[in-house]
Amino acid sequence: MGSGITDADGHDVPVAVVPGEAGPDPRVSVTLSPPAGELRWSCTPAGARELAAALVRAAEETEKAPAEGPVTVPAGELRRGDVRDGDKAMTVDGVRTDGSTAQVTWKSGAAAPGPRATTSTPRSPSGAGCQATAEPSGRRSARSPAAGSGNSGPGPAFPLDRLAAMFTKQGPTLRELAVQALSSTQRGYDLLAPKFDHTPYRTPDRVLDSVTRALEPLGPFGTGLDVCCGTGAGVGVLRQVCRERVVGVDFSAGMLAEARAALPPGTGGPAVGWVRADALALPFAPSFDLALSIGAFGHFLPADRFGLFAEVYGSLRPGGRFVFPIGAPPAVGSRAYWSFLGFDAAMRVRNALWSPKFIMYYRTFRLSDVLDDLTGAGFSVRLMALTDLGERPDGSPRARLVVATRE
């Protein structure tokens, strides 16, 4: 089946539902085959019936929903939250319900077409309690150095010596940073997504360009996967070295929304798809020739690193490569050394005293441990110096590209 079923970009998605064999733990197998890559999952018969009933209810609600025009709401009547539009009216483009959540798409009520954003808020019969989150930024080009929960430096929490660089007109406010720092990792990135490109922690162009140059002689590749893609900086790299299709996967809906807006369908080059999923439970069959991740590993505890690598391994075809840049550690006693040490200590205290946890550490991704976990997951590994990023005083490279190949 698949008639009328599409992905976020409007592509048809064939769906196959196959009954499992009878036994003590019977399962129903479901396979979705969008252009972004095949997704497979299974459920119990009771779960399948529950899903079918939920789909029927949603279909009936959709068919009965009245066709109404846009609703204009004065900004002052909203719970202001992080909305920054003065007293201008906000025009609601559409409202979509998802269980107990309302997805509201709005635009500025100014004379010229304003920015748009989608926000998820708890439903309320009276409309009270609705919130709109941070003011969205404009679109970026496909080669933007934008970064997200994956393609970034430290993310929503920052070393103090770079905090001042955050307070620009386009960047997050001190209040927004405080809210993000007290959120979970996922929620923090959802909040920060519209402004992340205006922080000093997006992946610099020179790093993206260096990785691209290092990959070119290893290719060309057919299909590419950006693991923890954020707002899509790594997807921009993959589009230059992959010929068929590229997929970005991230757990933050906010970051994926920014990535999708920055690279709309029909941009040219290989087909691009976006998938929301946990990197520790990737939903892909072995279908990719190249997997890339930039700046995401500080969001994984050492105990989870092997599982992450195993998930990437399972998403690659035999002979496929998993690549990522890794910087040399700062010299002991240097300013960066003490900054990273202090940051990690502060995050450990924060996570010990506050829930939910925000996972972000600088000093938990030692190269020797990383190589051990990659080898344990089944990869053969080699290192390539990224010489165009410079050398340390002892002549060693400031950064290397880890190239792990699935045997």
PDB file of C-alpha atoms in Angstrom, residues 211 215 218 238 290-294 297 321-325 401-404:
ATOM      1  CA  VAL A 211      36.396  17.713   5.419  1.00  0.00           C
ATOM      2  CA  LEU A 215      36.517  13.121   1.205  1.00  0.00           C
ATOM      3  CA  LEU A 218      37.775   8.745  -1.344  1.00  0.00           C
ATOM      4  CA  LEU A 238      27.621  15.174   1.676  1.00  0.00           C
ATOM      5  CA  LEU A 290      29.090   7.171   3.615  1.00  0.00           C
ATOM      6  CA  ALA A 291      28.114   8.358   7.095  1.00  0.00           C
ATOM      7  CA  LEU A 292      29.365  11.645   8.511  1.00  0.00           C
ATOM      8  CA  SER A 293      29.066  13.313  11.909  1.00  0.00           C
ATOM      9  CA  ILE A 294      30.438  16.689  12.930  1.00  0.00           C
ATOM     10  CA  PHE A 297      29.953  13.343  20.196  1.00  0.00           C
ATOM     11  CA  ARG A 321      32.734   4.537   5.507  1.00  0.00           C
ATOM     12  CA  PHE A 322      31.966   6.441   8.708  1.00  0.00           C
ATOM     13  CA  VAL A 323      33.981   9.673   8.907  1.00  0.00           C
ATOM     14  CA  PHE A 324      34.275  12.542  11.347  1.00  0.00           C
ATOM     15  CA  PRO A 325      36.857  15.219  12.195  1.00  0.00           C
ATOM     16  CA  LEU A 401      39.666  12.928   9.867  1.00  0.00           C
ATOM     17  CA  VAL A 402      38.777   9.546  11.321  1.00  0.00           C
ATOM     18  CA  VAL A 403      37.902   7.149   8.487  1.00  0.00           C
ATOM     19  CA  ALA A 404      36.209   3.982   9.729  1.00  0.00           C
TER      20      ALA A 404
END
